[in-house]
């Protein structure tokens, strides 16, 4: 099943010269190669395709329900999605499901399919080919992945790191799942294995009461105080420096301590793309462990946000939430 949600892939230029989503049934005609693939392809489209900058929790849920409702009938799912928030969606879907035993691949393009130099064609055709690849009798891919510019990445490890290069995505802290060259070479030791005992579990609820607080030199007490006192706030992804450090200023410590005492989950993620948070390596991060800030290890901000939304949306027990934040629940982090 091919699910078109929007994004540059199928966009066309409007009268003002801006790119806007387009009707996908017309887009698909632009890829005659699809007819020659040996696939029984069902294409469905969001009624109103969106630029992925407009993607919200409801769109994640809409995609998740399409997959869940058709899971038994189809061998694999390819989602066409804008690149801007593709890594967030891949992360969110990875938490909404457990026990995936089929390929679910997100892909998109940096240039619309109608344009001569478009990357859309290659991305879609290879994503479909990977989606239909078997390992013996079972699917090769058994998880959510992002395919872009010759690489298949683990979905909840992926990030959009370039806006004007075809190589838009990376998973700096996790090896590629596959590389497409003359042949598609799978990195099997890093891929989820097929487990027929495992039934699909579905957790569509997401709690939106979370925020990302990026630490920067010169951040003021007023700013941090306002963020940590947002009405209804339940979780904060703190984007810290390097291996998880933040300023050891008195007011910062007091504000964080106060937030933890009010039951807000503080999740420490590094601003660096590569490497891991190691709370306690420096004085400036030891304080965080003492306060009760939870280490996100090498998780991405995108996955951390989605994980907080998922755990806050599905789990009531505070200790279980804390414990799950600190470990991998869908392969989203590695504890070193
Ligand atoms: N703004 C577009 C989107 O995310 C960018 C893209 O698709 O590449 O929908």
Tab-separated table of C-alpha atoms and ligand atoms in Angstrom:
chain	number	residue	atom	x	y	z
A	1	UNK	CA	0.000	0.000	0.000
A	2	UNK	CA	1.268	3.407	-0.991
A	3	UNK	CA	0.010	6.225	1.227
A	4	UNK	CA	0.382	9.748	-0.082
A	5	UNK	CA	0.281	12.372	2.666
A	6	UNK	CA	1.762	15.320	0.781
A	7	UNK	CA	5.182	16.976	0.725
A	8	UNK	CA	7.381	18.274	-2.087
A	9	UNK	CA	7.212	14.869	-3.786
A	10	UNK	CA	3.838	15.572	-5.334
A	11	UNK	CA	3.796	19.353	-5.215
A	12	UNK	CA	3.320	21.743	-8.112
A	13	UNK	CA	4.058	25.452	-8.432
A	14	UNK	CA	1.022	27.696	-7.870
A	15	UNK	CA	0.440	31.126	-9.499
A	16	UNK	CA	2.733	32.859	-6.968
A	17	UNK	CA	5.571	30.447	-7.674
A	18	UNK	CA	5.255	28.695	-4.271
A	19	UNK	CA	5.114	24.923	-3.984
A	20	UNK	CA	1.754	23.539	-2.867
A	21	UNK	CA	0.439	19.976	-2.420
A	22	UNK	CA	-1.231	18.362	-5.426
A	23	UNK	CA	-3.693	15.599	-6.209
A	24	UNK	CA	-1.692	12.364	-6.107
A	25	UNK	CA	-3.735	10.391	-8.629
A	26	UNK	CA	-2.296	12.826	-11.200
A	27	UNK	CA	1.186	12.567	-9.717
A	28	UNK	CA	1.296	8.795	-10.050
A	29	UNK	CA	0.795	9.141	-13.794
A	30	UNK	CA	4.156	10.844	-13.889
A	31	UNK	CA	5.890	7.607	-12.894
A	32	UNK	CA	5.139	5.119	-15.676
A	33	UNK	CA	7.845	2.798	-14.247
A	34	UNK	CA	5.428	1.911	-11.458
A	35	UNK	CA	3.319	-0.050	-13.912
A	36	UNK	CA	6.296	-2.229	-14.792
A	37	UNK	CA	7.172	-3.152	-11.182
A	38	UNK	CA	5.884	-6.572	-10.334
A	39	UNK	CA	3.696	-5.270	-7.518
A	40	UNK	CA	0.036	-5.127	-6.737
A	41	UNK	CA	-0.043	-1.533	-5.626
A	42	UNK	CA	-2.946	0.158	-3.876
A	43	UNK	CA	-2.549	3.907	-3.654
A	44	UNK	CA	-4.429	5.961	-1.134
A	45	UNK	CA	-4.079	9.645	-0.506
A	46	UNK	CA	-4.881	11.993	2.358
A	47	UNK	CA	-8.037	13.847	1.254
A	48	UNK	CA	-6.087	17.078	1.776
A	49	UNK	CA	-2.390	16.396	1.206
A	50	UNK	CA	-0.197	18.493	3.501
A	51	UNK	CA	3.162	20.149	3.495
A	52	UNK	CA	4.769	18.215	6.324
A	53	UNK	CA	5.396	21.465	8.203
A	54	UNK	CA	1.646	21.342	8.840
A	55	UNK	CA	1.739	17.772	10.137
A	56	UNK	CA	0.286	17.447	13.615
A	57	UNK	CA	-0.508	14.624	16.026
A	58	UNK	CA	-3.810	14.027	14.187
A	59	UNK	CA	-1.927	13.389	10.957
A	60	UNK	CA	0.322	10.845	12.703
A	61	UNK	CA	-2.821	9.182	14.023
A	62	UNK	CA	-4.438	9.240	10.576
A	63	UNK	CA	-1.381	7.481	9.090
A	64	UNK	CA	-1.251	5.042	11.983
A	65	UNK	CA	-4.932	4.121	11.611
A	66	UNK	CA	-4.536	3.562	7.864
A	67	UNK	CA	-1.698	1.136	8.606
A	68	UNK	CA	-3.495	-0.558	11.469
A	69	UNK	CA	-6.762	-0.951	9.536
A	70	UNK	CA	-4.991	-2.477	6.506
A	71	UNK	CA	-2.184	-4.271	8.303
A	72	UNK	CA	-3.351	-7.818	7.635
A	73	UNK	CA	-4.309	-7.232	3.987
A	74	UNK	CA	-1.050	-5.722	2.763
A	75	UNK	CA	2.527	-6.987	2.699
A	76	UNK	CA	4.130	-3.590	3.149
A	77	UNK	CA	3.464	0.125	3.462
A	78	UNK	CA	5.258	3.021	1.819
A	79	UNK	CA	4.341	6.485	3.042
A	80	UNK	CA	5.072	9.495	0.853
A	81	UNK	CA	5.720	12.360	3.218
A	82	UNK	CA	7.295	15.808	3.203
A	83	UNK	CA	10.892	15.824	4.318
A	84	UNK	CA	10.582	18.598	6.904
A	85	UNK	CA	8.963	16.493	9.604
A	86	UNK	CA	9.520	13.009	8.218
A	87	UNK	CA	11.878	12.080	11.059
A	88	UNK	CA	9.288	13.177	13.643
A	89	UNK	CA	6.598	11.085	11.946
A	90	UNK	CA	8.898	8.066	11.668
A	91	UNK	CA	9.656	8.383	15.390
A	92	UNK	CA	6.024	8.882	16.353
A	93	UNK	CA	4.859	5.849	14.340
A	94	UNK	CA	7.615	3.732	15.864
A	95	UNK	CA	6.127	4.360	19.315
A	96	UNK	CA	2.502	4.039	18.217
A	97	UNK	CA	3.151	0.449	17.110
A	98	UNK	CA	4.844	-2.502	18.728
A	99	UNK	CA	5.546	-5.851	17.149
A	100	UNK	CA	5.767	-4.715	13.515
A	101	UNK	CA	6.460	-7.640	11.212
A	102	UNK	CA	6.267	-5.846	7.867
A	103	UNK	CA	8.063	-3.026	6.095
A	104	UNK	CA	6.763	0.475	6.781
A	105	UNK	CA	8.905	2.933	4.833
A	106	UNK	CA	8.668	6.710	4.702
A	107	UNK	CA	10.104	8.508	1.734
A	108	UNK	CA	9.774	11.808	-0.091
A	109	UNK	CA	11.752	14.119	-2.294
A	110	UNK	CA	13.648	17.378	-2.333
A	111	UNK	CA	12.408	18.264	-5.835
A	112	UNK	CA	8.838	17.561	-7.070
A	113	UNK	CA	8.249	14.541	-9.267
A	114	UNK	CA	7.327	16.715	-12.240
A	115	UNK	CA	10.745	18.404	-12.342
A	116	UNK	CA	13.475	17.054	-14.599
A	117	UNK	CA	16.135	16.657	-11.899
A	118	UNK	CA	13.743	15.280	-9.302
A	119	UNK	CA	14.933	12.754	-6.743
A	120	UNK	CA	11.333	11.573	-6.277
A	121	UNK	CA	11.406	8.775	-8.794
A	122	UNK	CA	14.487	7.024	-7.391
A	123	UNK	CA	13.321	7.397	-3.802
A	124	UNK	CA	9.889	5.936	-4.483
A	125	UNK	CA	10.965	3.113	-6.751
A	126	UNK	CA	13.733	1.915	-4.418
A	127	UNK	CA	11.490	2.284	-1.361
A	128	UNK	CA	8.943	0.051	-3.102
A	129	UNK	CA	11.627	-2.423	-4.052
A	130	UNK	CA	12.922	-2.618	-0.483
A	131	UNK	CA	9.349	-2.925	0.771
A	132	UNK	CA	8.851	-5.968	-1.430
A	133	UNK	CA	12.193	-7.636	-0.619
A	134	UNK	CA	11.893	-10.966	1.147
A	135	UNK	CA	14.334	-12.805	3.332
A	136	UNK	CA	13.325	-16.359	2.468
A	137	UNK	CA	9.589	-16.398	3.036
A	138	UNK	CA	9.392	-13.435	5.403
A	139	UNK	CA	9.864	-9.696	4.821
A	140	UNK	CA	13.408	-8.388	4.986
A	141	UNK	CA	12.346	-5.230	6.811
A	142	UNK	CA	10.272	-5.544	9.963
A	143	UNK	CA	10.119	-2.014	11.279
A	144	UNK	CA	9.615	1.634	10.441
A	145	UNK	CA	12.340	3.086	8.250
A	146	UNK	CA	13.142	6.153	6.201
A	147	UNK	CA	14.476	5.659	2.681
A	148	UNK	CA	16.228	8.622	1.131
A	149	UNK	CA	18.990	9.147	-1.384
A	150	UNK	CA	20.275	5.561	-1.559
A	151	UNK	CA	20.111	4.849	2.182
A	152	UNK	CA	17.570	3.106	4.348
A	153	UNK	CA	17.667	4.435	7.913
A	154	UNK	CA	16.057	3.249	11.112
A	155	UNK	CA	13.030	5.545	11.410
A	156	UNK	CA	13.392	6.645	15.006
A	157	UNK	CA	17.127	7.261	14.550
A	158	UNK	CA	16.748	9.430	11.468
A	159	UNK	CA	17.046	13.218	11.256
A	160	UNK	CA	16.718	15.722	8.440
A	161	UNK	CA	20.099	17.369	8.490
A	162	UNK	CA	20.332	19.076	5.077
A	163	UNK	CA	17.718	21.204	3.370
A	164	UNK	CA	19.199	21.648	-0.082
A	165	UNK	CA	21.164	18.471	-0.676
A	166	UNK	CA	19.670	15.223	-1.922
A	167	UNK	CA	21.355	13.499	1.010
A	168	UNK	CA	18.879	15.125	3.392
A	169	UNK	CA	18.738	12.416	6.060
A	170	UNK	CA	21.212	10.738	8.381
A	171	UNK	CA	21.081	8.455	11.380
A	172	UNK	CA	24.364	9.487	12.928
A	173	UNK	CA	24.028	7.240	15.970
A	174	UNK	CA	22.857	4.114	14.150
A	175	UNK	CA	24.227	2.252	11.107
A	176	UNK	CA	22.305	2.318	7.815
A	177	UNK	CA	19.787	-0.509	7.484
A	178	UNK	CA	20.518	-0.773	3.774
A	179	UNK	CA	22.443	0.899	1.006
A	180	UNK	CA	21.178	0.995	-2.538
A	181	UNK	CA	23.790	0.814	-5.274
A	182	UNK	CA	23.933	-1.593	-8.168
A	183	UNK	CA	22.404	-3.969	-5.627
A	184	UNK	CA	20.514	-3.213	-2.455
A	185	UNK	CA	22.752	-4.376	0.379
A	186	UNK	CA	21.022	-4.960	3.703
A	187	UNK	CA	22.792	-4.465	7.011
A	188	UNK	CA	20.959	-7.390	8.566
A	189	UNK	CA	22.668	-7.419	11.947
A	190	UNK	CA	21.163	-3.989	12.670
A	191	UNK	CA	17.661	-4.768	11.399
A	192	UNK	CA	14.745	-6.019	13.477
A	193	UNK	CA	14.150	-9.704	12.915
A	194	UNK	CA	10.826	-11.166	11.847
A	195	UNK	CA	8.962	-12.569	14.830
A	196	UNK	CA	5.684	-14.256	13.871
A	197	UNK	CA	4.795	-14.808	17.554
A	198	UNK	CA	4.638	-11.083	18.041
A	199	UNK	CA	1.200	-9.595	17.389
A	200	UNK	CA	0.809	-5.976	16.378
A	201	UNK	CA	0.093	-3.674	19.316
A	202	UNK	CA	-1.304	-0.212	18.730
A	203	UNK	CA	-0.891	2.877	20.945
A	204	UNK	CA	-2.307	5.865	19.070
A	205	UNK	CA	-2.576	8.214	22.061
A	206	UNK	CA	-0.057	11.033	22.259
A	207	UNK	CA	0.057	13.721	24.941
A	208	UNK	CA	0.945	17.094	23.409
A	209	UNK	CA	1.938	18.752	26.697
A	210	UNK	CA	5.644	18.668	25.982
A	211	UNK	CA	8.233	21.194	24.903
A	212	UNK	CA	11.828	21.346	23.656
A	213	UNK	CA	14.084	23.642	25.652
A	214	UNK	CA	17.289	24.338	23.776
A	215	UNK	CA	20.082	25.518	26.054
A	216	UNK	CA	22.241	28.368	24.765
A	217	UNK	CA	24.799	30.758	26.220
A	218	UNK	CA	22.934	33.822	27.456
A	219	UNK	CA	19.629	32.061	28.142
A	220	UNK	CA	17.788	34.031	30.805
A	221	UNK	CA	16.087	32.983	33.997
A	222	UNK	CA	12.898	34.578	32.749
A	223	UNK	CA	12.821	32.454	29.601
A	224	UNK	CA	13.492	29.175	31.404
A	225	UNK	CA	11.007	30.048	34.138
A	226	UNK	CA	8.244	30.800	31.626
A	227	UNK	CA	8.856	27.596	29.721
A	228	UNK	CA	8.916	25.386	32.789
A	229	UNK	CA	5.731	27.014	34.056
A	230	UNK	CA	3.638	26.529	30.921
A	231	UNK	CA	0.144	25.508	32.046
A	232	UNK	CA	-0.345	21.745	31.807
A	233	UNK	CA	3.276	21.034	30.906
A	234	UNK	CA	4.237	17.405	31.575
A	235	UNK	CA	7.512	16.783	29.774
A	236	UNK	CA	10.544	18.733	28.587
A	237	UNK	CA	13.210	17.622	26.150
A	238	UNK	CA	16.271	19.571	27.295
A	239	UNK	CA	18.680	19.979	24.386
A	240	UNK	CA	21.923	20.236	26.301
A	241	UNK	CA	25.502	20.765	25.154
A	242	UNK	CA	27.931	17.993	24.187
A	243	UNK	CA	27.666	14.939	26.393
A	244	UNK	CA	24.663	16.318	28.256
A	245	UNK	CA	25.976	19.440	29.987
A	246	UNK	CA	24.207	22.635	30.941
A	247	UNK	CA	25.213	25.723	32.923
A	248	UNK	CA	25.591	25.076	36.641
A	249	UNK	CA	24.047	28.421	37.558
A	250	UNK	CA	22.091	28.526	40.756
A	251	UNK	CA	18.825	29.771	39.245
A	252	UNK	CA	18.911	27.073	36.564
A	253	UNK	CA	19.357	24.340	39.153
A	254	UNK	CA	16.530	25.723	41.248
A	255	UNK	CA	14.127	26.024	38.311
A	256	UNK	CA	14.858	22.473	37.147
A	257	UNK	CA	14.534	21.111	40.676
A	258	UNK	CA	11.211	22.881	41.049
A	259	UNK	CA	9.935	21.441	37.739
A	260	UNK	CA	10.892	17.893	38.797
A	261	UNK	CA	9.177	18.408	42.159
A	262	UNK	CA	5.985	19.345	40.257
A	263	UNK	CA	6.120	15.990	38.429
A	264	UNK	CA	7.421	17.318	35.093
A	265	UNK	CA	9.661	14.831	33.266
A	266	UNK	CA	12.940	16.378	32.150
A	267	UNK	CA	14.632	14.405	29.380
A	268	UNK	CA	18.249	15.208	28.547
A	269	UNK	CA	19.186	15.048	24.849
A	270	UNK	CA	22.364	16.384	23.280
A	271	UNK	CA	22.477	19.181	20.709
A	272	UNK	CA	25.236	17.172	19.004
A	273	UNK	CA	24.053	14.878	16.234
A	274	UNK	CA	26.566	12.196	17.110
A	275	UNK	CA	27.485	10.756	20.495
A	276	UNK	CA	25.633	10.269	23.725
A	277	UNK	CA	24.570	12.057	26.870
A	278	UNK	CA	26.650	10.806	29.798
A	279	UNK	CA	25.284	12.481	32.908
A	280	UNK	CA	28.035	12.777	35.499
A	281	UNK	CA	30.986	12.950	33.135
A	282	UNK	CA	31.290	16.662	33.984
A	283	UNK	CA	30.274	18.636	37.057
A	284	UNK	CA	27.840	20.468	34.752
A	285	UNK	CA	25.836	17.341	34.109
A	286	UNK	CA	26.253	15.596	37.454
A	287	UNK	CA	23.901	18.184	38.892
A	288	UNK	CA	21.236	17.004	36.418
A	289	UNK	CA	21.311	13.432	37.683
A	290	UNK	CA	21.094	14.677	41.285
A	291	UNK	CA	18.005	16.713	40.417
A	292	UNK	CA	16.295	13.783	38.682
A	293	UNK	CA	16.765	14.746	35.030
A	294	UNK	CA	16.551	11.562	32.931
A	295	UNK	CA	19.291	10.790	30.432
A	296	UNK	CA	18.173	10.268	26.832
A	297	UNK	CA	21.569	8.733	25.988
A	298	UNK	CA	22.025	8.981	22.179
A	299	UNK	CA	18.360	9.578	21.270
A	300	UNK	CA	17.459	12.246	18.691
A	301	UNK	CA	15.333	15.234	19.680
A	302	UNK	CA	12.651	14.024	17.264
A	303	UNK	CA	12.470	10.598	18.906
A	304	UNK	CA	12.703	12.051	22.421
A	305	UNK	CA	9.731	14.303	21.801
A	306	UNK	CA	7.660	11.493	20.297
A	307	UNK	CA	8.654	9.125	23.103
A	308	UNK	CA	7.573	11.600	25.785
A	309	UNK	CA	4.253	12.192	23.978
A	310	UNK	CA	3.726	8.436	23.692
A	311	UNK	CA	4.614	7.555	27.283
A	312	UNK	CA	2.632	10.459	28.713
A	313	UNK	CA	-0.297	9.488	26.485
A	314	UNK	CA	-0.345	5.813	27.372
A	315	UNK	CA	1.219	5.272	30.779
A	316	UNK	CA	0.008	6.534	34.162
A	317	UNK	CA	2.668	5.077	36.431
A	318	UNK	CA	5.350	7.712	37.007
A	319	UNK	CA	8.063	5.184	37.855
A	320	UNK	CA	7.378	3.193	34.688
A	321	UNK	CA	7.562	6.374	32.585
A	322	UNK	CA	10.910	7.271	34.188
A	323	UNK	CA	12.261	3.796	33.726
A	324	UNK	CA	11.153	3.588	30.082
A	325	UNK	CA	12.600	6.998	29.233
A	326	UNK	CA	15.973	5.792	30.423
A	327	UNK	CA	16.079	2.642	28.262
A	328	UNK	CA	15.317	1.657	24.684
A	329	UNK	CA	11.700	0.664	24.065
A	330	UNK	CA	11.746	0.621	20.214
A	331	UNK	CA	15.450	0.707	19.426
A	332	UNK	CA	15.450	4.516	19.666
A	333	UNK	CA	18.530	4.729	21.887
A	334	UNK	CA	21.573	2.813	22.988
A	335	UNK	CA	22.739	2.886	26.581
A	336	UNK	CA	26.524	3.039	26.615
B	1	LIG	N1	8.057	21.599	3.053
B	1	LIG	C1	8.137	20.308	2.411
B	1	LIG	C2	7.461	19.303	3.315
B	1	LIG	O1	8.031	18.887	4.286
B	1	LIG	C3	9.545	19.916	2.166
B	1	LIG	C4	9.735	18.584	1.493
B	1	LIG	O2	8.852	17.788	1.312
B	1	LIG	O3	10.870	18.317	1.118
B	1	LIG	O4	6.346	18.926	3.064
